[in-house]
PDB file of C-alpha atoms in Angstrom:
ATOM      1  CA  UNK O   1     105.304  82.636 101.078  1.00 64.00           C
ATOM      2  CA  UNK O   2     103.118  84.657 103.427  1.00 76.00           C
ATOM      3  CA  UNK O   3      99.938  83.025 104.672  1.00 89.00           C
ATOM      4  CA  UNK O   4      97.801  85.946 103.532  1.00 94.00           C
ATOM      5  CA  UNK O   5      98.850  88.052 100.545  1.00 94.00           C
ATOM      6  CA  UNK O   6      97.501  91.374  99.363  1.00 95.00           C
ATOM      7  CA  UNK O   7      98.550  93.958  96.813  1.00 92.00           C
ATOM      8  CA  UNK O   8      99.844  96.824  98.975  1.00 92.00           C
ATOM      9  CA  UNK O   9      98.706  99.473  96.467  1.00 91.00           C
ATOM     10  CA  UNK O  10      98.129 102.334  96.785  1.00 95.00           C
ATOM     11  CA  UNK O  11      94.958 102.341  94.753  1.00 96.00           C
ATOM     12  CA  UNK O  12      94.214 105.917  93.725  1.00 97.00           C
ATOM     13  CA  UNK O  13      90.597 106.399  92.657  1.00 97.00           C
ATOM     14  CA  UNK O  14      88.294 109.401  92.192  1.00 97.00           C
ATOM     15  CA  UNK O  15      85.195 109.888  94.286  1.00 98.00           C
ATOM     16  CA  UNK O  16      82.309 107.822  93.000  1.00 98.00           C
ATOM     17  CA  UNK O  17      84.491 105.117  91.486  1.00 98.00           C
ATOM     18  CA  UNK O  18      84.151 101.408  92.111  1.00 98.00           C
ATOM     19  CA  UNK O  19      87.258  99.667  93.384  1.00 97.00           C
ATOM     20  CA  UNK O  20      88.017  96.040  94.162  1.00 96.00           C
ATOM     21  CA  UNK O  21      90.724  94.398  96.257  1.00 93.00           C
ATOM     22  CA  UNK O  22      91.706  90.771  96.264  1.00 94.00           C
ATOM     23  CA  UNK O  23      93.493  88.712  98.846  1.00 96.00           C
ATOM     24  CA  UNK O  24      94.819  85.155  98.681  1.00 96.00           C
ATOM     25  CA  UNK O  25      95.429  82.779 101.558  1.00 95.00           C
ATOM     26  CA  UNK O  26      97.602  79.711 101.613  1.00 92.00           C
ATOM     27  CA  UNK O  27      95.983  77.463 104.218  1.00 88.00           C
ATOM     28  CA  UNK O  28      93.059  75.488 102.819  1.00 88.00           C
ATOM     29  CA  UNK O  29      91.970  74.740 106.416  1.00 85.00           C
ATOM     30  CA  UNK O  30      91.114  78.402 106.987  1.00 87.00           C
ATOM     31  CA  UNK O  31      87.558  78.788 108.238  1.00 85.00           C
ATOM     32  CA  UNK O  32      86.801  82.409 109.065  1.00 87.00           C
ATOM     33  CA  UNK O  33      87.497  85.431 106.914  1.00 92.00           C
ATOM     34  CA  UNK O  34      87.287  89.151 107.570  1.00 93.00           C
ATOM     35  CA  UNK O  35      88.093  92.551 106.199  1.00 96.00           C
ATOM     36  CA  UNK O  36      89.414  95.081 108.699  1.00 95.00           C
ATOM     37  CA  UNK O  37      89.939  98.759 108.019  1.00 97.00           C
ATOM     38  CA  UNK O  38      92.850 100.691 109.467  1.00 97.00           C
ATOM     39  CA  UNK O  39      93.137 104.474 109.321  1.00 96.00           C
ATOM     40  CA  UNK O  40      96.536 106.117 109.521  1.00 93.00           C
ATOM     41  CA  UNK O  41      98.029 105.737 113.022  1.00 91.00           C
ATOM     42  CA  UNK O  42      94.854 104.107 114.312  1.00 94.00           C
ATOM     43  CA  UNK O  43      93.932 100.598 115.337  1.00 95.00           C
ATOM     44  CA  UNK O  44      92.330  98.086 112.940  1.00 95.00           C
ATOM     45  CA  UNK O  45      88.549  97.959 113.066  1.00 94.00           C
ATOM     46  CA  UNK O  46      86.295  95.232 111.761  1.00 92.00           C
ATOM     47  CA  UNK O  47      84.722  96.275 108.465  1.00 95.00           C
ATOM     48  CA  UNK O  48      82.887  93.089 107.632  1.00 93.00           C
ATOM     49  CA  UNK O  49      82.998  89.328 107.897  1.00 91.00           C
ATOM     50  CA  UNK O  50      83.187  87.321 104.676  1.00 92.00           C
ATOM     51  CA  UNK O  51      80.808  84.419 104.304  1.00 89.00           C
ATOM     52  CA  UNK O  52      80.882  81.585 101.802  1.00 87.00           C
ATOM     53  CA  UNK O  53      77.745  82.826 100.112  1.00 88.00           C
ATOM     54  CA  UNK O  54      79.103  86.354  99.809  1.00 89.00           C
ATOM     55  CA  UNK O  55      77.657  89.269 101.681  1.00 92.00           C
ATOM     56  CA  UNK O  56      76.890  92.922 101.231  1.00 94.00           C
ATOM     57  CA  UNK O  57      76.803  95.848 103.620  1.00 94.00           C
ATOM     58  CA  UNK O  58      75.714  99.060 101.952  1.00 96.00           C
ATOM     59  CA  UNK O  59      78.372 100.027  99.403  1.00 97.00           C
ATOM     60  CA  UNK O  60      80.629  97.135 100.421  1.00 97.00           C
ATOM     61  CA  UNK O  61      80.460  93.610  99.008  1.00 97.00           C
ATOM     62  CA  UNK O  62      82.670  90.740 100.134  1.00 96.00           C
ATOM     63  CA  UNK O  63      83.146  87.455  98.311  1.00 96.00           C
ATOM     64  CA  UNK O  64      84.926  84.235  99.204  1.00 95.00           C
ATOM     65  CA  UNK O  65      86.213  81.685  96.712  1.00 94.00           C
ATOM     66  CA  UNK O  66      87.329  78.624  98.660  1.00 92.00           C
ATOM     67  CA  UNK O  67      88.392  76.659  95.586  1.00 92.00           C
ATOM     68  CA  UNK O  68      90.843  79.353  94.535  1.00 93.00           C
ATOM     69  CA  UNK O  69      91.531  80.495  98.112  1.00 94.00           C
ATOM     70  CA  UNK O  70      90.876  84.143  97.592  1.00 93.00           C
ATOM     71  CA  UNK O  71      88.705  86.817  99.148  1.00 96.00           C
ATOM     72  CA  UNK O  72      87.575  90.028  97.541  1.00 96.00           C
ATOM     73  CA  UNK O  73      86.203  93.350  98.692  1.00 97.00           C
ATOM     74  CA  UNK O  74      84.258  95.629  96.348  1.00 97.00           C
ATOM     75  CA  UNK O  75      83.572  99.238  97.252  1.00 98.00           C
ATOM     76  CA  UNK O  76      80.997 101.075  95.145  1.00 98.00           C
ATOM     77  CA  UNK O  77      80.546 104.850  94.927  1.00 98.00           C
ATOM     78  CA  UNK O  78      83.807 105.555  96.760  1.00 98.00           C
ATOM     79  CA  UNK O  79      83.801 108.370  99.326  1.00 98.00           C
ATOM     80  CA  UNK O  80      86.733 110.457 100.512  1.00 98.00           C
ATOM     81  CA  UNK O  81      86.205 108.860 103.917  1.00 97.00           C
ATOM     82  CA  UNK O  82      86.928 105.412 102.455  1.00 98.00           C
ATOM     83  CA  UNK O  83      90.618 106.350 102.233  1.00 98.00           C
ATOM     84  CA  UNK O  84      92.348 103.872 104.540  1.00 98.00           C
ATOM     85  CA  UNK O  85      94.256 100.609 104.553  1.00 97.00           C
ATOM     86  CA  UNK O  86      92.141  97.485 104.118  1.00 98.00           C
ATOM     87  CA  UNK O  87      93.442  94.375 105.867  1.00 97.00           C
ATOM     88  CA  UNK O  88      92.472  90.876 104.788  1.00 96.00           C
ATOM     89  CA  UNK O  89      92.262  88.552 107.796  1.00 93.00           C
ATOM     90  CA  UNK O  90      91.980  84.788 108.059  1.00 92.00           C
ATOM     91  CA  UNK O  91      91.820  82.290 110.882  1.00 85.00           C
ATOM     92  CA  UNK O  92      91.823  78.530 111.051  1.00 69.00           C
ATOM     93  CA  UNK O  93      89.425  76.189 112.767  1.00 61.00           C
ATOM     94  CA  UNK O  94      90.801  75.342 116.169  1.00 63.00           C
ATOM     95  CA  UNK O  95      93.487  78.017 116.089  1.00 65.00           C
ATOM     96  CA  UNK O  96      92.956  81.197 117.970  1.00 72.00           C
ATOM     97  CA  UNK O  97      95.117  83.639 116.115  1.00 80.00           C
ATOM     98  CA  UNK O  98      93.950  85.770 113.251  1.00 86.00           C
ATOM     99  CA  UNK O  99      96.482  86.098 110.435  1.00 91.00           C
ATOM    100  CA  UNK O 100      96.601  89.506 108.770  1.00 94.00           C
ATOM    101  CA  UNK O 101      97.710  90.468 105.307  1.00 95.00           C
ATOM    102  CA  UNK O 102      99.973  93.475 104.860  1.00 95.00           C
ATOM    103  CA  UNK O 103      97.005  95.600 103.827  1.00 96.00           C
ATOM    104  CA  UNK O 104      95.946  97.430 100.676  1.00 97.00           C
ATOM    105  CA  UNK O 105      96.049 101.196 100.805  1.00 97.00           C
ATOM    106  CA  UNK O 106      93.169 103.087  99.188  1.00 97.00           C
ATOM    107  CA  UNK O 107      93.277 106.809  98.408  1.00 97.00           C
ATOM    108  CA  UNK O 108      90.053 108.411  97.215  1.00 98.00           C
ATOM    109  CA  UNK O 109      90.504 111.865  95.718  1.00 97.00           C
ATOM    110  CA  UNK O 110      87.964 114.622  94.977  1.00 96.00           C
TER     111      UNK O 110
ATOM    112  CA  UNK N   1      84.824  99.356 129.859  1.00 52.00           C
ATOM    113  CA  UNK N   2      83.835 100.959 126.607  1.00 80.00           C
ATOM    114  CA  UNK N   3      86.757  99.560 124.650  1.00 93.00           C
ATOM    115  CA  UNK N   4      90.220  98.072 124.858  1.00 97.00           C
ATOM    116  CA  UNK N   5      92.601 100.475 126.559  1.00 97.00           C
ATOM    117  CA  UNK N   6      96.375 100.439 126.176  1.00 98.00           C
ATOM    118  CA  UNK N   7      99.057 102.419 127.935  1.00 97.00           C
ATOM    119  CA  UNK N   8     101.317 104.155 127.438  1.00 98.00           C
ATOM    120  CA  UNK N   9     100.295 105.523 124.059  1.00 97.00           C
ATOM    121  CA  UNK N  10     103.933 106.240 123.177  1.00 97.00           C
ATOM    122  CA  UNK N  11     107.129 104.885 124.677  1.00 98.00           C
ATOM    123  CA  UNK N  12     110.698 105.827 123.847  1.00 98.00           C
ATOM    124  CA  UNK N  13     113.351 103.527 125.263  1.00 98.00           C
ATOM    125  CA  UNK N  14     117.107 103.486 124.998  1.00 97.00           C
ATOM    126  CA  UNK N  15     118.552 100.289 123.624  1.00 97.00           C
ATOM    127  CA  UNK N  16     119.006  97.823 126.446  1.00 97.00           C
ATOM    128  CA  UNK N  17     116.207  99.169 128.627  1.00 98.00           C
ATOM    129  CA  UNK N  18     113.269  97.055 129.753  1.00 98.00           C
ATOM    130  CA  UNK N  19     109.724  98.180 128.927  1.00 98.00           C
ATOM    131  CA  UNK N  20     106.259  97.122 130.082  1.00 98.00           C
ATOM    132  CA  UNK N  21     103.135  97.699 128.008  1.00 98.00           C
ATOM    133  CA  UNK N  22      99.691  97.440 129.546  1.00 98.00           C
ATOM    134  CA  UNK N  23      96.375  96.307 128.097  1.00 98.00           C
ATOM    135  CA  UNK N  24      92.935  96.611 129.668  1.00 98.00           C
ATOM    136  CA  UNK N  25      90.557  94.464 127.607  1.00 97.00           C
ATOM    137  CA  UNK N  26      86.818  94.925 127.355  1.00 96.00           C
ATOM    138  CA  UNK N  27      85.259  93.779 130.611  1.00 94.00           C
ATOM    139  CA  UNK N  28      84.250  90.137 130.529  1.00 92.00           C
ATOM    140  CA  UNK N  29      86.177  89.285 127.375  1.00 94.00           C
ATOM    141  CA  UNK N  30      87.732  85.853 127.649  1.00 93.00           C
ATOM    142  CA  UNK N  31      90.339  86.049 124.872  1.00 93.00           C
ATOM    143  CA  UNK N  32      93.213  88.488 124.726  1.00 95.00           C
ATOM    144  CA  UNK N  33      95.759  88.806 121.940  1.00 95.00           C
ATOM    145  CA  UNK N  34      98.957  90.768 121.463  1.00 97.00           C
ATOM    146  CA  UNK N  35     100.066  91.782 117.972  1.00 97.00           C
ATOM    147  CA  UNK N  36     103.133  93.631 116.704  1.00 98.00           C
ATOM    148  CA  UNK N  37     102.778  95.974 113.733  1.00 97.00           C
ATOM    149  CA  UNK N  38     105.840  97.295 111.953  1.00 95.00           C
ATOM    150  CA  UNK N  39     105.563 100.318 109.669  1.00 92.00           C
ATOM    151  CA  UNK N  40     103.817  99.462 106.423  1.00 90.00           C
ATOM    152  CA  UNK N  41     103.005  95.926 107.518  1.00 93.00           C
ATOM    153  CA  UNK N  42      99.941  94.149 108.832  1.00 94.00           C
ATOM    154  CA  UNK N  43      99.726  93.137 112.483  1.00 95.00           C
ATOM    155  CA  UNK N  44     101.783  90.035 113.346  1.00 95.00           C
ATOM    156  CA  UNK N  45     100.522  87.668 116.047  1.00 93.00           C
ATOM    157  CA  UNK N  46     102.593  87.495 119.223  1.00 96.00           C
ATOM    158  CA  UNK N  47     100.598  85.645 121.877  1.00 95.00           C
ATOM    159  CA  UNK N  48      97.112  84.624 123.023  1.00 93.00           C
ATOM    160  CA  UNK N  49      95.456  84.253 126.427  1.00 95.00           C
ATOM    161  CA  UNK N  50      92.246  82.510 127.332  1.00 93.00           C
ATOM    162  CA  UNK N  51      91.427  84.043 130.705  1.00 95.00           C
ATOM    163  CA  UNK N  52      94.707  83.782 132.660  1.00 96.00           C
ATOM    164  CA  UNK N  53      96.124  80.898 130.611  1.00 95.00           C
ATOM    165  CA  UNK N  54      98.635  81.715 127.914  1.00 96.00           C
ATOM    166  CA  UNK N  55      97.672  79.135 125.300  1.00 92.00           C
ATOM    167  CA  UNK N  56      99.812  80.270 122.392  1.00 91.00           C
ATOM    168  CA  UNK N  57     103.067  82.202 122.491  1.00 92.00           C
ATOM    169  CA  UNK N  58     104.392  81.007 119.172  1.00 92.00           C
ATOM    170  CA  UNK N  59     104.687  84.523 117.789  1.00 93.00           C
ATOM    171  CA  UNK N  60     106.957  85.960 120.456  1.00 96.00           C
ATOM    172  CA  UNK N  61     110.152  86.800 118.541  1.00 95.00           C
ATOM    173  CA  UNK N  62     112.624  85.991 121.288  1.00 94.00           C
ATOM    174  CA  UNK N  63     112.931  85.093 124.949  1.00 96.00           C
ATOM    175  CA  UNK N  64     113.242  88.817 125.645  1.00 98.00           C
ATOM    176  CA  UNK N  65     109.485  89.048 125.176  1.00 98.00           C
ATOM    177  CA  UNK N  66     107.216  87.974 128.005  1.00 97.00           C
ATOM    178  CA  UNK N  67     103.469  88.401 128.498  1.00 98.00           C
ATOM    179  CA  UNK N  68     101.189  87.738 131.423  1.00 98.00           C
ATOM    180  CA  UNK N  69      97.535  88.047 132.392  1.00 97.00           C
ATOM    181  CA  UNK N  70      97.581  86.877 136.015  1.00 96.00           C
ATOM    182  CA  UNK N  71      93.939  87.508 136.926  1.00 94.00           C
ATOM    183  CA  UNK N  72      92.404  86.973 133.530  1.00 93.00           C
ATOM    184  CA  UNK N  73      91.747  90.636 132.817  1.00 95.00           C
ATOM    185  CA  UNK N  74      94.618  93.155 132.511  1.00 97.00           C
ATOM    186  CA  UNK N  75      97.632  91.956 130.545  1.00 98.00           C
ATOM    187  CA  UNK N  76     101.214  93.184 130.417  1.00 98.00           C
ATOM    188  CA  UNK N  77     103.687  92.653 127.604  1.00 98.00           C
ATOM    189  CA  UNK N  78     107.258  93.021 128.799  1.00 98.00           C
ATOM    190  CA  UNK N  79     110.265  93.420 126.560  1.00 98.00           C
ATOM    191  CA  UNK N  80     113.669  93.039 128.173  1.00 98.00           C
ATOM    192  CA  UNK N  81     116.897  94.567 126.865  1.00 98.00           C
ATOM    193  CA  UNK N  82     115.117  96.337 124.017  1.00 98.00           C
ATOM    194  CA  UNK N  83     116.716  96.386 120.576  1.00 97.00           C
ATOM    195  CA  UNK N  84     116.105  98.755 117.680  1.00 96.00           C
ATOM    196  CA  UNK N  85     114.255  96.051 115.760  1.00 96.00           C
ATOM    197  CA  UNK N  86     111.660  96.009 118.560  1.00 97.00           C
ATOM    198  CA  UNK N  87     110.453  99.443 117.396  1.00 97.00           C
ATOM    199  CA  UNK N  88     106.848  98.948 116.298  1.00 97.00           C
ATOM    200  CA  UNK N  89     103.264  99.478 117.364  1.00 98.00           C
ATOM    201  CA  UNK N  90     102.105  96.868 119.866  1.00 98.00           C
ATOM    202  CA  UNK N  91      98.394  96.188 119.577  1.00 98.00           C
ATOM    203  CA  UNK N  92      96.236  94.421 122.109  1.00 97.00           C
ATOM    204  CA  UNK N  93      92.884  92.930 121.153  1.00 95.00           C
ATOM    205  CA  UNK N  94      90.169  91.095 123.027  1.00 94.00           C
ATOM    206  CA  UNK N  95      87.193  88.992 122.050  1.00 91.00           C
ATOM    207  CA  UNK N  96      84.191  87.815 123.980  1.00 89.00           C
ATOM    208  CA  UNK N  97      84.487  84.083 123.472  1.00 83.00           C
ATOM    209  CA  UNK N  98      87.198  81.467 123.774  1.00 76.00           C
ATOM    210  CA  UNK N  99      88.045  81.975 120.145  1.00 67.00           C
ATOM    211  CA  UNK N 100      87.824  84.689 117.533  1.00 66.00           C
ATOM    212  CA  UNK N 101      85.044  83.976 115.073  1.00 71.00           C
ATOM    213  CA  UNK N 102      82.192  85.561 113.159  1.00 74.00           C
ATOM    214  CA  UNK N 103      80.220  85.894 116.368  1.00 75.00           C
ATOM    215  CA  UNK N 104      83.160  86.975 118.483  1.00 81.00           C
ATOM    216  CA  UNK N 105      85.304  89.416 116.494  1.00 83.00           C
ATOM    217  CA  UNK N 106      88.463  91.062 117.739  1.00 88.00           C
ATOM    218  CA  UNK N 107      88.320  94.530 119.255  1.00 92.00           C
ATOM    219  CA  UNK N 108      91.641  96.333 119.171  1.00 95.00           C
ATOM    220  CA  UNK N 109      93.097  98.940 121.459  1.00 96.00           C
ATOM    221  CA  UNK N 110      94.771 101.982 119.932  1.00 95.00           C
ATOM    222  CA  UNK N 111      98.217 100.500 120.503  1.00 97.00           C
ATOM    223  CA  UNK N 112     101.497 101.503 122.090  1.00 98.00           C
ATOM    224  CA  UNK N 113     104.060 102.965 119.703  1.00 97.00           C
ATOM    225  CA  UNK N 114     107.483 101.845 120.913  1.00 98.00           C
ATOM    226  CA  UNK N 115     110.597 103.558 119.622  1.00 98.00           C
ATOM    227  CA  UNK N 116     113.974 102.169 120.643  1.00 98.00           C
ATOM    228  CA  UNK N 117     116.851 104.591 120.166  1.00 96.00           C
TER     229      UNK N 117
END
């Protein structure tokens, strides 16, 4: 079983729609959680950190459920420019490496 | 520098050739990571440096892979006797602190796309 699992998609949504992605992680010792965005043939870029209390950044809301070991990302009012792959990322206290999921591909259409 | 810089951007190698991939991290960043990303997959951890010390190389797939960061800044990932399964994008990332965290996120370079024919 992979340490971080995501539905690869693709999720096809129209502009203006709300879409949500989930991600599960296997290591209960995980301490830090992130969503990265990766455009086609580009490098991953940090979208937002995910805090225990949940956090929001404009149209993006991230939630963490430690008991069930999953992380979610909600995108409201989808834009064409949101089309990308969204990578769920986890690291463990005391370990340096970040562990990436395979990514969820989002396609927003006009 | 403004960001993490990697070179070359593309590399085509014949099976059996040796290759060297370079990473220039953001100036002053302590941590440097190498990741391998196969098509349709997320990045997979290869190795981690804290300054010049290679503290974790658990992700290197074989002894054909070797990484160094001799002066604690520029790093080179070397792959000897390349095989077709080595074809992937190799991503370098750096972070400010001794560890990646909320306050010290990873900044990625744009990667080197290696194709082994």
